[in-house]
PDB file of C-alpha atoms in Angstrom:
ATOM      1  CA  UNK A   1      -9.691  32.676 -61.304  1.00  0.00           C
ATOM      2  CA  UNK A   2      -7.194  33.779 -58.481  1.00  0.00           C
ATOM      3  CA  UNK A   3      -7.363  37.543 -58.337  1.00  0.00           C
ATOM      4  CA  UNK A   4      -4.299  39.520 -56.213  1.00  0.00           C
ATOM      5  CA  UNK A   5      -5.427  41.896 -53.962  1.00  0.00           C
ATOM      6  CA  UNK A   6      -3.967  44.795 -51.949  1.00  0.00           C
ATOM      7  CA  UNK A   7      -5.282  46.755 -49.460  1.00  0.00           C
ATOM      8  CA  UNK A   8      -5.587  50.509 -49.937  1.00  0.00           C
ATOM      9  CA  UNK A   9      -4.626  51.879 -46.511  1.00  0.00           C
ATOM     10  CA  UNK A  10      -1.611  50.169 -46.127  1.00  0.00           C
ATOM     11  CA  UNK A  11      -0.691  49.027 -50.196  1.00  0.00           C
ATOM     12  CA  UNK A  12       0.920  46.125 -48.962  1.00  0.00           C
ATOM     13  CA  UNK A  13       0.238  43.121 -51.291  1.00  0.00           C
ATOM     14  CA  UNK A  14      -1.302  40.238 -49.149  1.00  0.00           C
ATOM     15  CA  UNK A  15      -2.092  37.257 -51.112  1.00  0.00           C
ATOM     16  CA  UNK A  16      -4.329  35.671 -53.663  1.00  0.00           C
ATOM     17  CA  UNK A  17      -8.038  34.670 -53.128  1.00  0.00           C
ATOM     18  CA  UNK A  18      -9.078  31.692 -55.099  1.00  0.00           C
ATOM     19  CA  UNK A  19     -12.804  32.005 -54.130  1.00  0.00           C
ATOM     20  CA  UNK A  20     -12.869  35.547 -56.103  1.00  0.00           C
ATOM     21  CA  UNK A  21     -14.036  37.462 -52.961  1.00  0.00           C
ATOM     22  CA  UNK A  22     -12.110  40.775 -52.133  1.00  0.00           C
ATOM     23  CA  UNK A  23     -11.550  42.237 -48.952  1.00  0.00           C
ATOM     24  CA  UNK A  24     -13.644  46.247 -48.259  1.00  0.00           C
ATOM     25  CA  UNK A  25     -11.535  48.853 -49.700  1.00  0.00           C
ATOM     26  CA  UNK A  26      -9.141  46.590 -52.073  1.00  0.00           C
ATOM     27  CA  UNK A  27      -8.100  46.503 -55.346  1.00  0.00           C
ATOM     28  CA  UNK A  28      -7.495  43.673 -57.516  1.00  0.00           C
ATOM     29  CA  UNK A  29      -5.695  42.720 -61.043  1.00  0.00           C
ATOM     30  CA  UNK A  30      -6.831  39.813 -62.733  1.00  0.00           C
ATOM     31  CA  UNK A  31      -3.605  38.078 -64.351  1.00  0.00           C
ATOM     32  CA  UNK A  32      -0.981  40.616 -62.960  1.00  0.00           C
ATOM     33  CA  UNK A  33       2.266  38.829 -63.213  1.00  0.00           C
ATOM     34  CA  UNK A  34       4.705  40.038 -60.553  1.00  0.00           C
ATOM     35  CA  UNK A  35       8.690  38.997 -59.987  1.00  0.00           C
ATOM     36  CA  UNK A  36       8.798  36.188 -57.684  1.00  0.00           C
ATOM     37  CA  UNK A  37       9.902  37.600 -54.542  1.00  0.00           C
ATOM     38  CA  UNK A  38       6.990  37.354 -51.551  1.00  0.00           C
ATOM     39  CA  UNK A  39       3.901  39.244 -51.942  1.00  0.00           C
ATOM     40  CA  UNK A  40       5.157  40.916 -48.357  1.00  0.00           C
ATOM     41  CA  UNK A  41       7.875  42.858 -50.239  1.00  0.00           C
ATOM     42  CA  UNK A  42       5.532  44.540 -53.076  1.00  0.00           C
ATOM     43  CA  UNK A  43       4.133  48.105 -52.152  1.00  0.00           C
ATOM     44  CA  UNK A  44       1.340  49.445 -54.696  1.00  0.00           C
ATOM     45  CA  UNK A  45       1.005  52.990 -54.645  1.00  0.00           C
ATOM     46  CA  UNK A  46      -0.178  55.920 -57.467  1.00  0.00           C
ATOM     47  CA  UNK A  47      -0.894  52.347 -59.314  1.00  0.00           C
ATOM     48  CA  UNK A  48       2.626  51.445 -59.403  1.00  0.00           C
ATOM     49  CA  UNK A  49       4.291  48.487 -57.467  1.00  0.00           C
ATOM     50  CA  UNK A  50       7.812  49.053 -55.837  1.00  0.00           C
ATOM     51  CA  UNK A  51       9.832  46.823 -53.714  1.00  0.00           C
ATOM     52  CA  UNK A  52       9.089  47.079 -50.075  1.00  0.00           C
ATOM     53  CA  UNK A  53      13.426  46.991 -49.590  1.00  0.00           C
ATOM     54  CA  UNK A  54      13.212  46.814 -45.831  1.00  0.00           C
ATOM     55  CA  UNK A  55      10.957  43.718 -45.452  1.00  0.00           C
ATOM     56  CA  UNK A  56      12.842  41.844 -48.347  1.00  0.00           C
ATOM     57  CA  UNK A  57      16.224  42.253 -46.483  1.00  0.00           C
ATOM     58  CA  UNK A  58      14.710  41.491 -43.130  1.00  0.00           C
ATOM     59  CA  UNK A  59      13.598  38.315 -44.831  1.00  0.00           C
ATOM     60  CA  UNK A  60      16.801  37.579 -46.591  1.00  0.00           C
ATOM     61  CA  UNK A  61      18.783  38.173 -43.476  1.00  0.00           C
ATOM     62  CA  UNK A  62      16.529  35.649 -41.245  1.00  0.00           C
ATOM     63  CA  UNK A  63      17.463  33.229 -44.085  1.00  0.00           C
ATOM     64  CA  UNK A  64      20.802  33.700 -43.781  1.00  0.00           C
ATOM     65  CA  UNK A  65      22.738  30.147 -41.846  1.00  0.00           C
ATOM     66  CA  UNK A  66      23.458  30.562 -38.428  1.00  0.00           C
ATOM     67  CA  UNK A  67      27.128  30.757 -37.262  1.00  0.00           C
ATOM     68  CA  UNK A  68      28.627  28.407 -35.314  1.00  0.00           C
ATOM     69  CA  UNK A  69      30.698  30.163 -32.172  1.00  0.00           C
ATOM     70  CA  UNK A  70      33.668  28.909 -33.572  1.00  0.00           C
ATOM     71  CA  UNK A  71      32.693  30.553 -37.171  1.00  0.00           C
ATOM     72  CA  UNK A  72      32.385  33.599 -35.361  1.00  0.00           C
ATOM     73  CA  UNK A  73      35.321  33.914 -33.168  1.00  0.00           C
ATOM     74  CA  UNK A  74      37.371  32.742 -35.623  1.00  0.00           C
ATOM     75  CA  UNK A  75      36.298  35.711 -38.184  1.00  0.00           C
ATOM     76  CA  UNK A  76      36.291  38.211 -35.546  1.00  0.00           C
ATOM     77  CA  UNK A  77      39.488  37.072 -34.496  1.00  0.00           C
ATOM     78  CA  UNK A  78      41.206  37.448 -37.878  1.00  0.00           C
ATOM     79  CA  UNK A  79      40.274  41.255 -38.126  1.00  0.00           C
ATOM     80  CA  UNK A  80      41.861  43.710 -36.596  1.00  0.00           C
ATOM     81  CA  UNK A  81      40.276  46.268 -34.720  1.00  0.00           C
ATOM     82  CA  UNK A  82      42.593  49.495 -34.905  1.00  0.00           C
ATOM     83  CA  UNK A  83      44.920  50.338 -37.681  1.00  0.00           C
ATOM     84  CA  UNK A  84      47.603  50.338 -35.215  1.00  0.00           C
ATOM     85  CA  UNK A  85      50.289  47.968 -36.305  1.00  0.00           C
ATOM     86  CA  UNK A  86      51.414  47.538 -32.642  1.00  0.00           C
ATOM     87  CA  UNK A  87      47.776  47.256 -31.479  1.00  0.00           C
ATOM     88  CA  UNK A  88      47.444  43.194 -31.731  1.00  0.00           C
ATOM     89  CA  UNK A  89      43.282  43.527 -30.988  1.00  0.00           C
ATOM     90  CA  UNK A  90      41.025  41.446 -32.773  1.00  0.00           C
ATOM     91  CA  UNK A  91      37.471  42.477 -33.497  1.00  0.00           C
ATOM     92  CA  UNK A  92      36.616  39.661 -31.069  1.00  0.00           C
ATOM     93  CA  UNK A  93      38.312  40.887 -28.136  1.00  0.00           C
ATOM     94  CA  UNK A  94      36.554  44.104 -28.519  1.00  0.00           C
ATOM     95  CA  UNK A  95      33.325  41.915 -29.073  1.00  0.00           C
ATOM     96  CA  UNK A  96      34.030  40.203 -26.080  1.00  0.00           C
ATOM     97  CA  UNK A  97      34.595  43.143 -24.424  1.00  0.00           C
ATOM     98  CA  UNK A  98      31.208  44.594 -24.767  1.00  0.00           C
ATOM     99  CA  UNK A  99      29.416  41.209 -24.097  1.00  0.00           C
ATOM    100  CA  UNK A 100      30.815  41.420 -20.685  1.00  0.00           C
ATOM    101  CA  UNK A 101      29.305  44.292 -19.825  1.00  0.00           C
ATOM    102  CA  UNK A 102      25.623  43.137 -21.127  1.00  0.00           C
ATOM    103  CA  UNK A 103      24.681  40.263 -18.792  1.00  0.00           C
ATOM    104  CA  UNK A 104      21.666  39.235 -21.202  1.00  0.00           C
ATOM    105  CA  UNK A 105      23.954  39.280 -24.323  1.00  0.00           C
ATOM    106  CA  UNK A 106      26.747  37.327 -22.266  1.00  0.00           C
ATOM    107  CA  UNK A 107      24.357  34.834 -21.095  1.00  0.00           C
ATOM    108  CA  UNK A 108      23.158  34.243 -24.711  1.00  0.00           C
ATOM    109  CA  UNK A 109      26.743  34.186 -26.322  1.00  0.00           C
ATOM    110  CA  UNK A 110      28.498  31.848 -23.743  1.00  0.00           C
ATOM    111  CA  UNK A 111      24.799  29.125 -23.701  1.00  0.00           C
ATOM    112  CA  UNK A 112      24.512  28.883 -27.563  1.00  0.00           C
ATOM    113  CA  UNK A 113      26.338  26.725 -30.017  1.00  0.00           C
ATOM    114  CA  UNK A 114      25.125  28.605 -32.878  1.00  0.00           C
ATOM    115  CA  UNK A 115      24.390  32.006 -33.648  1.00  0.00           C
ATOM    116  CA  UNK A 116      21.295  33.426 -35.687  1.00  0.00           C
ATOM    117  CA  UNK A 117      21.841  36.653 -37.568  1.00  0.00           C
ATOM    118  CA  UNK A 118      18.817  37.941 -36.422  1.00  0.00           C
ATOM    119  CA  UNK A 119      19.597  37.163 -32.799  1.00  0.00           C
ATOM    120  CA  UNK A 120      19.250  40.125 -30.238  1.00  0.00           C
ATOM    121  CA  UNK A 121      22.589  39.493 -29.181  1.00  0.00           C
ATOM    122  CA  UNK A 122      23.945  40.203 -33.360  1.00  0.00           C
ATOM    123  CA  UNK A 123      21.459  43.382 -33.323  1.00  0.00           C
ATOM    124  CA  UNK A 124      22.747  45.493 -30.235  1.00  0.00           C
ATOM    125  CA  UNK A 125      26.030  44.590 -31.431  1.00  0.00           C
ATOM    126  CA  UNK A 126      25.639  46.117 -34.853  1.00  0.00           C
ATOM    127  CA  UNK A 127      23.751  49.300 -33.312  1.00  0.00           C
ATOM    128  CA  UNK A 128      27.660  49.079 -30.313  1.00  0.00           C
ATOM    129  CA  UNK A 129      29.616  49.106 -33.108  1.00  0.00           C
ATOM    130  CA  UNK A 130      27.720  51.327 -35.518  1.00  0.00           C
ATOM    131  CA  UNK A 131      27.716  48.853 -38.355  1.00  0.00           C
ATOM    132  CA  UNK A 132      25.429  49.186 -41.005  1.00  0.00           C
ATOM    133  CA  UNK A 133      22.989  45.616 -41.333  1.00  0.00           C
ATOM    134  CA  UNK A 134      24.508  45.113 -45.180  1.00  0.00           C
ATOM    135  CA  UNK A 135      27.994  45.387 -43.421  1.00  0.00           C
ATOM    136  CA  UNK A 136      27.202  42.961 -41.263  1.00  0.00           C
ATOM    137  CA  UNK A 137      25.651  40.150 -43.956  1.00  0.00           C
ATOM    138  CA  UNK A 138      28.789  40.529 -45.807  1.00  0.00           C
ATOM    139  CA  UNK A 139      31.137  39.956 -42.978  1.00  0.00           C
ATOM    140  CA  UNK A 140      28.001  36.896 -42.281  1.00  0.00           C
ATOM    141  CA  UNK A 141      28.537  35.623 -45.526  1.00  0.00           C
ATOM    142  CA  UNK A 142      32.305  35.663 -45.522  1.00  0.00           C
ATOM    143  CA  UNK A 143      32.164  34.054 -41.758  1.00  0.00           C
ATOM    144  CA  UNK A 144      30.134  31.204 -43.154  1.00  0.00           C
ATOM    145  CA  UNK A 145      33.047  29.875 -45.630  1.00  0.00           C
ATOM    146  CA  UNK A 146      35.295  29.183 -42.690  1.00  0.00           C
TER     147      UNK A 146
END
């Protein structure tokens, strides 16, 4: 019988061990159903299991599709980025704004044909603009429709 075991010192949830052996300083729970999200995301701790929420989004996010450039620019480009009505610039000209002065970032924009969400480029953006990362799967989602 499988048995799922979790480590004490960390109370992350790490798999199932058909053989029946158990790990030094473990725990175990012979027919423990849990919801089906990744054993990664489940923390045990005062003998209660919670939802790890920062792995599960990390995961979510690096399943998110990849943009294509023109996905992206063409978002960007549709948003404004003041509240100016005579200010005619687009969340992309302030993104390509700040690419220019990040060679790395640049380099990685301008040799790609699609972007990941979890891309280095996508992160220091996000920290630039001071986005939160649920903003920025929303406006991800919403990107990918185009």
């Amino acid at each position: 019988m499988n048995k799922f075991v979790i480590p004490q010192e960390k109370g992350f949830a790490v798999g199932f061990f058909a053989d029946g052996t158990e790990p030094e300083n473990a725990i175990s729970a012979e027919g423990l159903t849990l919801p089906s999200a990744s054993a990664v995301h489940w923390i045990y701790e005062n003998g209660v299991f919670t939802v790890d929420e920062a792995t599960l989004s990390l995961e979510r996010r690096s399943k998110l599709k990849a943009l294509s450039k023109r996905q992206f620019a063409l978002y960007l480009d549709g948003i404004k980025a003041t509240e100016n009505p005579d200010d005619e610039t687009t969340l992309y000209d302030v993104i390509l704004g700040l690419l220019t002065q990040n060679k790395k970032a640049s380099l990685e924009y301008e040799t790609v044909a699609y972007i990941e969400r979890n891309s280095a480029t996508v992160k220091a953006l996000t920290t630039l603009l001071g986005w939160s990362e649920e903003y920025v799967d929303q406006m991800w989602l919403e990107a990918l429709t185009l």
